[in-house]
XYZ file of C-alpha atoms in Angstrom:
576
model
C -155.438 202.566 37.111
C -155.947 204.537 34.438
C -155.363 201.677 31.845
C -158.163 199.961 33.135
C -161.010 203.328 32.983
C -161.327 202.655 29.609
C -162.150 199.605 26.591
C -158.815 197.777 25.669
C -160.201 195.651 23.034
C -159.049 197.297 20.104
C -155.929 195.863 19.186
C -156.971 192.320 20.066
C -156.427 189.627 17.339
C -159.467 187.981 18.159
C -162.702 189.111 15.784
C -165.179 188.201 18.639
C -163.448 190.919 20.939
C -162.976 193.338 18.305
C -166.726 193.260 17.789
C -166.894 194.713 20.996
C -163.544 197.366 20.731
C -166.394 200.497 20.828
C -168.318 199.085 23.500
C -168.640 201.605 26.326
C -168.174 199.047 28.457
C -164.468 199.050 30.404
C -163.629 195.763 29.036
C -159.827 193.901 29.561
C -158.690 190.809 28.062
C -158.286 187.930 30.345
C -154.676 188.141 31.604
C -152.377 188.563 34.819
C -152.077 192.421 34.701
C -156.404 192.513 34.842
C -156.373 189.832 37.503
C -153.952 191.328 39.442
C -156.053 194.843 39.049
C -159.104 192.946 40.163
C -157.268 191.531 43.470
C -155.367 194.790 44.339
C -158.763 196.762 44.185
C -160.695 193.747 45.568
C -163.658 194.227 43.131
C -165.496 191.710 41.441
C -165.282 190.508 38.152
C -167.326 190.327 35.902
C -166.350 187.503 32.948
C -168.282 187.138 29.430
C -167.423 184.139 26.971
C -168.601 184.072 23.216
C -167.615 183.670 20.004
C -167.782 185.803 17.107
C -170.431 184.120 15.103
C -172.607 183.752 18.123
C -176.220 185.053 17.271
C -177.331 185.434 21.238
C -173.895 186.981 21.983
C -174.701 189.624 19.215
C -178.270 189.778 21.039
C -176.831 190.445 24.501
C -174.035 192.753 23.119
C -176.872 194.947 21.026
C -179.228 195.310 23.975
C -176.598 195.610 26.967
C -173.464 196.003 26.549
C -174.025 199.169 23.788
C -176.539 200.846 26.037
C -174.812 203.396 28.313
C -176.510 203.197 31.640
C -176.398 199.435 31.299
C -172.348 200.320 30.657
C -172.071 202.763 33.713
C -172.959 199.707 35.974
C -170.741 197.476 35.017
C -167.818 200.255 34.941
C -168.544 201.329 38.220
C -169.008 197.467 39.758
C -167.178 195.056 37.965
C -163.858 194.501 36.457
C -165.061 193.201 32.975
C -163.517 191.050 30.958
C -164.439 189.698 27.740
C -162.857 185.990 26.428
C -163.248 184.286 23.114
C -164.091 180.937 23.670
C -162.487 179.710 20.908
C -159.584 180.980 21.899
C -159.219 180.120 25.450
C -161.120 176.968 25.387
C -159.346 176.053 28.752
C -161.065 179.094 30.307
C -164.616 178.427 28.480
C -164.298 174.392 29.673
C -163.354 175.980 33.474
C -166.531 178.519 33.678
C -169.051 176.582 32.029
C -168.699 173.719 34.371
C -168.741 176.179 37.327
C -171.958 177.515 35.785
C -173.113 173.517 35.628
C -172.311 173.405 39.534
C -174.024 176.510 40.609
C -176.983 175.782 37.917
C -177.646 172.523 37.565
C -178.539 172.729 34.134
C -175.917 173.046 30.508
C -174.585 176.536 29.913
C -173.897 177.921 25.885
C -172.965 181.113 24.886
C -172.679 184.342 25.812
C -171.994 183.176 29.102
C -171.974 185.372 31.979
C -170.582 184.815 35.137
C -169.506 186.886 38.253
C -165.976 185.923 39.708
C -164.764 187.069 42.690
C -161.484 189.291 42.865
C -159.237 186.482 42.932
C -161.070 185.170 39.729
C -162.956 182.490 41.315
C -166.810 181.831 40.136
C -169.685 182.568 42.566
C -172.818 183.111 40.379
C -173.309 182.878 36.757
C -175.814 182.857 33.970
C -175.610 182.685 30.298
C -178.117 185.356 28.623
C -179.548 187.713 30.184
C -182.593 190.323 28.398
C -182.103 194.077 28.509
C -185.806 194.238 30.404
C -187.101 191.109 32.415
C -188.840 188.417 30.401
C -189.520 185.065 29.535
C -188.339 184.019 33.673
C -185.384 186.044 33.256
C -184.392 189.308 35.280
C -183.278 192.324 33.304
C -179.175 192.324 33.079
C -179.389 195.856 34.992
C -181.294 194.011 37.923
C -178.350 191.227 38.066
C -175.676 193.405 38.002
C -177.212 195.662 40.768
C -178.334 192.476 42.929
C -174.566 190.693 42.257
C -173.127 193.790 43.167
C -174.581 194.336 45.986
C -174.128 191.146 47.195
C -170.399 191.472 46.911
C -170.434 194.283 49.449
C -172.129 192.228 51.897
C -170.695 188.936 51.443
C -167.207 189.501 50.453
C -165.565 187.252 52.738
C -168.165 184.603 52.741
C -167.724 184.893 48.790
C -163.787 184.840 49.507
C -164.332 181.565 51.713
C -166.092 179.157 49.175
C -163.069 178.750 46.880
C -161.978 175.237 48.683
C -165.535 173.810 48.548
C -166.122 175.066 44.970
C -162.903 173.609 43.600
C -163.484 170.196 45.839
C -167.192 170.311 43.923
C -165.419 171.047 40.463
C -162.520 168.082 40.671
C -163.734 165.148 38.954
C -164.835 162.237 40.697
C -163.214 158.789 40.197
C -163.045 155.468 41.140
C -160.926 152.313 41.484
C -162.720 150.287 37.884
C -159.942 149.439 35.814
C -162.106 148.170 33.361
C -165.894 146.976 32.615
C -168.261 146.330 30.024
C -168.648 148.926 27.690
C -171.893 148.101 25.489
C -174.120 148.754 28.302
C -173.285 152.449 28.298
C -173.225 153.054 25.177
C -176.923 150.991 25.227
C -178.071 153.790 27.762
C -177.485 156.574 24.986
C -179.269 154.571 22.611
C -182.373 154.621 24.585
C -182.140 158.225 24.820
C -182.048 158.720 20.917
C -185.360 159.639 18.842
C -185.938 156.620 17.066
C -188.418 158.122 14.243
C -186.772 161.974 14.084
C -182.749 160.827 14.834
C -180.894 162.649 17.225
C -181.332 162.773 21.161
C -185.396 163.482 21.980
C -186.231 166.467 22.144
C -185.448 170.001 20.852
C -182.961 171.834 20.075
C -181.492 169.399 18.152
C -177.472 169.013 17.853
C -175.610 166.392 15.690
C -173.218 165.098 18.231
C -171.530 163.554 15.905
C -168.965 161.427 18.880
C -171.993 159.634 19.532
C -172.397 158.983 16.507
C -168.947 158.067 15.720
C -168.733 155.539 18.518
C -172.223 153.934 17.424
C -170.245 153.281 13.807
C -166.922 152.065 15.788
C -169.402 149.563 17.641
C -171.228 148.467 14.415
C -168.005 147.739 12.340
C -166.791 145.564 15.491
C -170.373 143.686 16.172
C -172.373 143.798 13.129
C -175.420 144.289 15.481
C -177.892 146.394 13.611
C -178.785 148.266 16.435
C -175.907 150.249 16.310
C -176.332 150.987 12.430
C -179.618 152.255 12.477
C -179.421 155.724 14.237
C -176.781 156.616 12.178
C -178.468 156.033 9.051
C -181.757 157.684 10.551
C -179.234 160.431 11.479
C -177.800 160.901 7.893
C -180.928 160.633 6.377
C -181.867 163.397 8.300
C -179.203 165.949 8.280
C -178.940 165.492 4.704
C -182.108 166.135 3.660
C -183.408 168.889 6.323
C -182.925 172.102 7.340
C -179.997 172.055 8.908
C -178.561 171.184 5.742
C -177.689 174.470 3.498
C -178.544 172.342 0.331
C -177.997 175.321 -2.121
C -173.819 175.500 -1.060
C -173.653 172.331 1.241
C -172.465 172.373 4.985
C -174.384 172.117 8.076
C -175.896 174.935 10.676
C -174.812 174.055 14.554
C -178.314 172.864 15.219
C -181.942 173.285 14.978
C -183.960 174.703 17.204
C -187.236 172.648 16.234
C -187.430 168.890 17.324
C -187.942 168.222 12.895
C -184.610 169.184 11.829
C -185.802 172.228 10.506
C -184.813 175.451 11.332
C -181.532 176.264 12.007
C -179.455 178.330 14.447
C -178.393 179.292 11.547
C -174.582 179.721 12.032
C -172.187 177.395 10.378
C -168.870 175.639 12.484
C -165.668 174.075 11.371
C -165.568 172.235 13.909
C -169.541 170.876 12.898
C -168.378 170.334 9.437
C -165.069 168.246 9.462
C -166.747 165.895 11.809
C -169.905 165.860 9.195
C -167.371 164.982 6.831
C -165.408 162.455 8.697
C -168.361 160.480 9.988
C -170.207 160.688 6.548
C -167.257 159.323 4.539
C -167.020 156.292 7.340
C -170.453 155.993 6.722
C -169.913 155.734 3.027
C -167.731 152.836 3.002
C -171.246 150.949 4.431
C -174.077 153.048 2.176
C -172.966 153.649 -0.663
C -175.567 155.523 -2.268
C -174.624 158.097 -4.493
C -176.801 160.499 -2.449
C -174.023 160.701 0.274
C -171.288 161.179 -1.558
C -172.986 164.037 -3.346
C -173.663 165.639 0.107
C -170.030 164.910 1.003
C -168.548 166.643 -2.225
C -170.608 169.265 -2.090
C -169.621 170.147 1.764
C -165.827 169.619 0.934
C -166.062 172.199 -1.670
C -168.188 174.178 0.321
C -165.293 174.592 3.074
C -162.258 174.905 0.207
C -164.303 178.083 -0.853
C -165.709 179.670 1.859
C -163.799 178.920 5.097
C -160.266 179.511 3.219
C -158.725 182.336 5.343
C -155.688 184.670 3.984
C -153.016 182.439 5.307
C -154.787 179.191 3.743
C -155.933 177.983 6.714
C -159.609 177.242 7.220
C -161.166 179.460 9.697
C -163.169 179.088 12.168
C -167.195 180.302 11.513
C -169.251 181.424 9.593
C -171.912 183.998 11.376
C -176.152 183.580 11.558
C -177.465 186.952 10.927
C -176.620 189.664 7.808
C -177.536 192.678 7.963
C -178.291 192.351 11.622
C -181.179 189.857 10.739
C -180.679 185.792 11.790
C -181.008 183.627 8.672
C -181.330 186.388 6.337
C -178.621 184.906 3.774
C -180.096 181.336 3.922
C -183.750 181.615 3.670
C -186.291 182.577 0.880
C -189.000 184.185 0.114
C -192.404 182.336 -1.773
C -192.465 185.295 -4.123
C -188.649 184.796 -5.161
C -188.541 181.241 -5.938
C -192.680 180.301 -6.450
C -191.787 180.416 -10.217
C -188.735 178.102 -10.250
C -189.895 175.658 -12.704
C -190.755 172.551 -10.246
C -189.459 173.705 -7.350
C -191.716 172.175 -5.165
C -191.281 168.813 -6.726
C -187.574 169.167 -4.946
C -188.408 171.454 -1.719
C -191.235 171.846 0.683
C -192.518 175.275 -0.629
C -195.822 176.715 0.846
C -196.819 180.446 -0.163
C -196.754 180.820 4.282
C -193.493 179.804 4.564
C -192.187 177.485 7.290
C -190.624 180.041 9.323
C -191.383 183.636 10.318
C -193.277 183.470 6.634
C -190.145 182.404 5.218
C -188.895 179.420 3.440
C -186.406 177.318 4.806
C -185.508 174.429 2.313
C -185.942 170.922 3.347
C -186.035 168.829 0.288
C -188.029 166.329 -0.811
C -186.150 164.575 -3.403
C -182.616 165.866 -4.863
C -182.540 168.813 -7.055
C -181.124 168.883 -10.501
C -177.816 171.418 -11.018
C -180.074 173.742 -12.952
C -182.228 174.163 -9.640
C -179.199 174.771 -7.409
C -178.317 177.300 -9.594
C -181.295 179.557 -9.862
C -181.559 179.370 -6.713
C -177.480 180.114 -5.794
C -178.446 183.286 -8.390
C -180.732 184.789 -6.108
C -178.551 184.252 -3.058
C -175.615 185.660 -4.534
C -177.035 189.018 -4.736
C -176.914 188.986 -0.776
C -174.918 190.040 1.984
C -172.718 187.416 3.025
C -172.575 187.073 6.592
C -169.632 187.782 8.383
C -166.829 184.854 8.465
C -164.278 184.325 11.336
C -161.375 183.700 10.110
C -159.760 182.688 13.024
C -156.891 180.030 12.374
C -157.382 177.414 15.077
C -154.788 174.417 14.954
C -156.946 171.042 16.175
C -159.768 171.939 14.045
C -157.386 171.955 10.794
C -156.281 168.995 11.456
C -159.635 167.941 11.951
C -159.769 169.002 8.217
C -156.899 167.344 7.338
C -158.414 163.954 8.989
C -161.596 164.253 6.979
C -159.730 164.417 3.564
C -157.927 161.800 4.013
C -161.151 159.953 5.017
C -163.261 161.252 2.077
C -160.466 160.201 -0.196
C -161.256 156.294 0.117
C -164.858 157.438 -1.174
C -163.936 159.829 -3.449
C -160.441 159.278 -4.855
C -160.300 161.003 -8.159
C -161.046 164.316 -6.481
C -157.449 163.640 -5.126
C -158.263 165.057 -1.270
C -155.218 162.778 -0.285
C -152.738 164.645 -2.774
C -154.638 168.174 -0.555
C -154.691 167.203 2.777
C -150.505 166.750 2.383
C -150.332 170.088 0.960
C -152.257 171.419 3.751
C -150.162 169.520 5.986
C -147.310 170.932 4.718
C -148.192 174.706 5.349
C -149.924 172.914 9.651
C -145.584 171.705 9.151
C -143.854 175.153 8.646
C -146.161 176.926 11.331
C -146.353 174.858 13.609
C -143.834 171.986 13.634
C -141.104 173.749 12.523
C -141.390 176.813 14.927
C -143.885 176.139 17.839
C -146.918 174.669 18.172
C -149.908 176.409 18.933
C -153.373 177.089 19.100
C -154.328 179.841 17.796
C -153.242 183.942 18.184
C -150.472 183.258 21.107
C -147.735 181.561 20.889
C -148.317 180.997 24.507
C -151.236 179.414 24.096
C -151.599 175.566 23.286
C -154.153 172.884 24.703
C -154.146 169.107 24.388
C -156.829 169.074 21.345
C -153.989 170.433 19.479
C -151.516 167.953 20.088
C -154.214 165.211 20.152
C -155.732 166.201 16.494
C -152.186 166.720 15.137
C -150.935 163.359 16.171
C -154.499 161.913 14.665
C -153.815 163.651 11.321
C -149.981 162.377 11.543
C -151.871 159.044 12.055
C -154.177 159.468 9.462
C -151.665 160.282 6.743
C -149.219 157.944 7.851
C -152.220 155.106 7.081
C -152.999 155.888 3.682
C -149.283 156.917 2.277
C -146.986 154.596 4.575
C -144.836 157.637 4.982
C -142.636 156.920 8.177
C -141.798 161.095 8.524
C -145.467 161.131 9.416
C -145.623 158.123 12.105
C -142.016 159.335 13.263
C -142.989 163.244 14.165
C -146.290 161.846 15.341
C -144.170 160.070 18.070
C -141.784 162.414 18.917
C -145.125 164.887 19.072
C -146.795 162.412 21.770
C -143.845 162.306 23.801
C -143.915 166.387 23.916
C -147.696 165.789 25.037
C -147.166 163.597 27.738
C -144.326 165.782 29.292
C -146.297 168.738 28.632
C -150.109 167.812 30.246
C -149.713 164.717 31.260
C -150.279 164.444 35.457
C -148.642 161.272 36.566
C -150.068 161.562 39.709
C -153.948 161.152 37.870
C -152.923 159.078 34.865
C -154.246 161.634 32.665
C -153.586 164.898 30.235
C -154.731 168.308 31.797
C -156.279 170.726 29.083
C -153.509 173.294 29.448
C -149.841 173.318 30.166
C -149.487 171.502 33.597
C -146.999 174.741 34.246
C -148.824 177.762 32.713
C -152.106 177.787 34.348
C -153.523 181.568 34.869
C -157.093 180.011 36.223
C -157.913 178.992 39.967
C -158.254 175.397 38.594
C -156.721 173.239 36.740
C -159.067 171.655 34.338
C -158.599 168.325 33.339
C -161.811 167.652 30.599
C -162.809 163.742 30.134
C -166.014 164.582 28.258
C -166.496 165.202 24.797
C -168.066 168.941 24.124
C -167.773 170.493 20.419
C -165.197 168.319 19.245
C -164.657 164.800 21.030
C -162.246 164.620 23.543
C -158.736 165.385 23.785
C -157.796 162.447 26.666
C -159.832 160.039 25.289
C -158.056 161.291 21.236
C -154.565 160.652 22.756
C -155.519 156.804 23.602
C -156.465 156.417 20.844
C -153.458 157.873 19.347
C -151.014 155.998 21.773
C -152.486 152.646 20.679
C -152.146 153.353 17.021
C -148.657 154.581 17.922
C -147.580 151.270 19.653
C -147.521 153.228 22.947
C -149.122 150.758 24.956
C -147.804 151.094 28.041
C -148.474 154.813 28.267
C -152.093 154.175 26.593
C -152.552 151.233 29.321
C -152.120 153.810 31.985
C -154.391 156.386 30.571
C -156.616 153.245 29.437
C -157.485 152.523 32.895
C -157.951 155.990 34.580
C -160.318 156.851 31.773
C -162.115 153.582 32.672
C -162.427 155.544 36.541
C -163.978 158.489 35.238
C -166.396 156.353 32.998
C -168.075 154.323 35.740
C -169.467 158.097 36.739
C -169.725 159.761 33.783
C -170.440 157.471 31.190
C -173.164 159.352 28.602
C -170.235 162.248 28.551
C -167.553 160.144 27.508
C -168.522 158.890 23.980
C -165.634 158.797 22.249
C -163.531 157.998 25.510
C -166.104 154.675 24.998
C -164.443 153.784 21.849
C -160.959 154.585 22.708
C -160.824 152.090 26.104
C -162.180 149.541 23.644
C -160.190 150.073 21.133
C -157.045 149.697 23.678
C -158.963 146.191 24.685
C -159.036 144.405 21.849
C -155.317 145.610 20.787
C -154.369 144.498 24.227
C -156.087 141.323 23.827
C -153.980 140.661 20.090
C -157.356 141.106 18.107
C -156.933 142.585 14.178
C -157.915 146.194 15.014
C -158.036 149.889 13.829
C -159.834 153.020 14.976
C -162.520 152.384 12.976
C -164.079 148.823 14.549
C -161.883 145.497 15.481
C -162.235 141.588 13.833
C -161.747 138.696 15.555
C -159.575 136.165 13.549
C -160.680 132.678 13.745
């Protein structure tokens, strides 16, 4: 009992909990010994997901979670455990859907939710204020209300675990196969036509969109598929959410323009930026692009580099406790740039919060980018998470090999072997996966290992990289695969410590790992395995369709092999 009275995240690997080690909040890592605390005492839990570079985490942590009385609630009430998403992506995928289901709206981070003592969701929220505002009750009023519920409702709580794991299971039905264009023609409907992205703000890339719009041009030729991508290029290159002064891109904006940023940067954002924009480069081929693409890849080689050369896995928002700080200007320290506002939109009021955010007008010369990486250099950097994470580096390793074809003297072939080689004596050669534990491994790691295998294996005809990637899929399918559903379960079909096993068909940060593996089986040869998983995808797509982007791709893809047409990943011919 006593091992629970007190805050247990100091000596946890993970930055985003060791943010929170002095807390005086009682918080516990997500494992069996605080579950099994939780059931014994038959108290409630109370669950909060986040990530270390997370600017409304830091928010909610400032105003909450370091206040005392706020503390003495939730010590009191709630067993309270606090999970890095990034590490336990199986447990973020579980609770944000359960949020979905009790909310009827999309979650994000930090999100909050109230489990009972068996660990199963009954309420849930993402960010709650410190005092009531904006709509939203003051965290002190939810944790009194929740609480109090508990007491009264325990064992009609207790009872709803059938119905909300019934309303959690994906739906399916008996399609084995259908035409594809039409879904994807539903998305394009949905996209801004004049500002690129989906309508709307907060803007995100979604770059599997994106991706699949590209696969479907290179098949087709139609136009219609080309055209948001360049609109989307155009714009990401140019705007705010583009750090033009050391290249990469912020998560989103929070404007409907493209212009100011949350400002926080993701590897998981930025190999996919680089991936897509180096496809896109074998199209455009304007020097423009391949600028932006150099500069990004450099960008990441600098300043995601962790101490065991792997990249990590974010780079924070705020500095000095203040969002954007690092990124934006003031008028008064860059008015006198000779001709800056030939290059940038610069206005004496700023264009946010009296600050300058740079959106450029036409590309800067070096001697620009300079004076202007002078002044930033004499700033705080914000704070990186170096966090190793195994499908996003080879994620990286996929993008070099893909920026190589548009920019082969900068040998990022030659560098994404090397950095296979160190993914190899980690991971391969020991155990694979995903990022602190040993214990812990998900199918995005296998899937994006296999693709990088794949990748390599494509541009050096090395058969030691198409060989392990074989031997790696058939670990994958015994692994996750569930026979019974014709599909790959996010975690270890025999290691699950959640009420439900998630099995995830839609694409989220990264696109997704069941829909990666077809894709992966086909380029392996596996057909009959990818036939299988083909098909049940095809189920889940007749419901789900917008979600399942890159799943879109994949089940074409697996047609036209099928069919004997001259394919790859990229887009399919038909031979006369």
């Amino acid at each position: 009992m006593k091992e629970f009275n007190k805050n247990n995240l100091s000596e946890d690997l993970s930055p985003y909990l060791f943010q929170h080690k002095d807390n005086p909040v009682n918080w516990q890592v997500w494992n069996n010994k605080t579950l099994d605390f939780a059931k014994t005492n038959q108290k409630p839990i109370l669950l909060s997901v986040g990530y270390a570079s997370c600017h409304w985490c830091h928010v909610m942590a400032h105003e909450s979670f370091e206040d005392l009385e706020t503390a003495n609630i939730m010590n009191n009430n709630f067993v309270n455990i606090k999970v890095d998403r990034e590490e336990r992506p199986d447990i973020d995928f579980i609770f944000q859907s359960s949020f979905q289901l009790f909310n009827q709206v999309g979650g994000g981070w930090p999100l909050t939710m109230f489990l009972d003592e068996n660990g199963v969701p009954f309420m849930g929220g993402t960010y709650f204020p410190k005092k009531s505002k904006h709509g939203l009750p003051s965290f002190k009023e939810v944790l009194k209300k929740v609480s109090e519920a508990y007491k009264i409702q325990r064992e009609n709580i207790l009872n709803q675990r059938d119905l909300i794991i019934k309303n959690l299971d994906l739906r399916k039905n008996s399609v084995l196969t259908q035409d594809l264009e039409p879904i994807l023609d539903i998305s394009l409907n949905n996209l801004d036509e004049f500002k690129g992205g989906y309508k709307g703000a907060p803007k995100f890339p979604t770059f599997n969109l994106y991706e699949t719009l590209l696969y479907f041009f290179n098949k087709t030729k139609n136009e219609k598929y080309l055209i948001p991508v360049n609109l989307i290029f155009k714009t990401l290159c140019s705007k705010g959410i583009y750090d033009h002064v050391e290249g990469g891109i912020a998560r989103y904006t929070t404007d409907e323009n493209w212009i100011i940023p949350h400002f926080e940067k993701m590897l998981y954002d930025n190999t996919q930026f680089i991936l897509l924009l180096s496809k896109f480069c074998k199209i455009n081929k304007e020097t423009y692009y391949k600028e932006k693409l150099e500069q990004t890849i450099e960008f990441l080689k600098k300043e995601f580099l962790n101490k065991e050369g792997f990249l990590g896995s974010a780079i924070d928002a705020d500095s000095d406790g203040v969002e954007g700080k690092y990124y934006v200007f003031s008028y008064e320290e860059i008015k006198d740039i000779n001709q800056i506002d030939k290059y940038f939109d610069v206005q004496a009021n700023g264009n946010w919060e009296n600050k300058i955010i740079l959106v450029e007008k036409e590309k800067p010369s070096k001697e620009i980018i300079d004076k202007l990486l002078k002044i930033r250099s004499k700033r705080k950097k914000p704070f990186f998470d170096d966090k190793t994470q195994l499908d996003l580096n080879c994620l990286w390793i996929s993008s070099l090999v893909a920026a190589n074809e548009i920019l082969p003297n900068n040998e990022y072939l030659k560098l994404a072997e090397n950095f296979y080689l160190k993914i190899e004596k980690k991971y391969i050669n020991d155990k694979i996966y995903h990022s602190y534990s040993k214990e812990l491994v998900f199918i995005e790691d296998y899937a994006f290992l296999i693709n990088a295998l794949n990748d390599l294996y494509d541009k050096t005809m090395n058969f030691k990289y198409k060989d392990l990637a074989k031997k790696i899929s058939s670990e994958a399918l015994n692994i996750f695969y569930i026979q019974e559903k014709n599909i790959f379960q996010k975690n270890p079909k025999g290691s699950n410590d959640v009420f439900f096993n998630p099995i995830d068909i839609g694409d989220n940060t990264i696109p997704n790992g069941n829909a990666m593996m077809l894709i992966n089986l086909v380029r392996l040869g596996m057909i009959k395995e990818a036939k299988k998983l083909s098909e049940s995808l095809n189920g889940y797509l007749n419901i789900y369709k917008n979600h399942m982007m890159t799943s879109l791709r994949a089940i074409d893809y697996f047609n036209e092999v099928y069919a004997g047409k001259n394919c790859n990943e990229e887009g399919c011919k038909i031979d006369d």
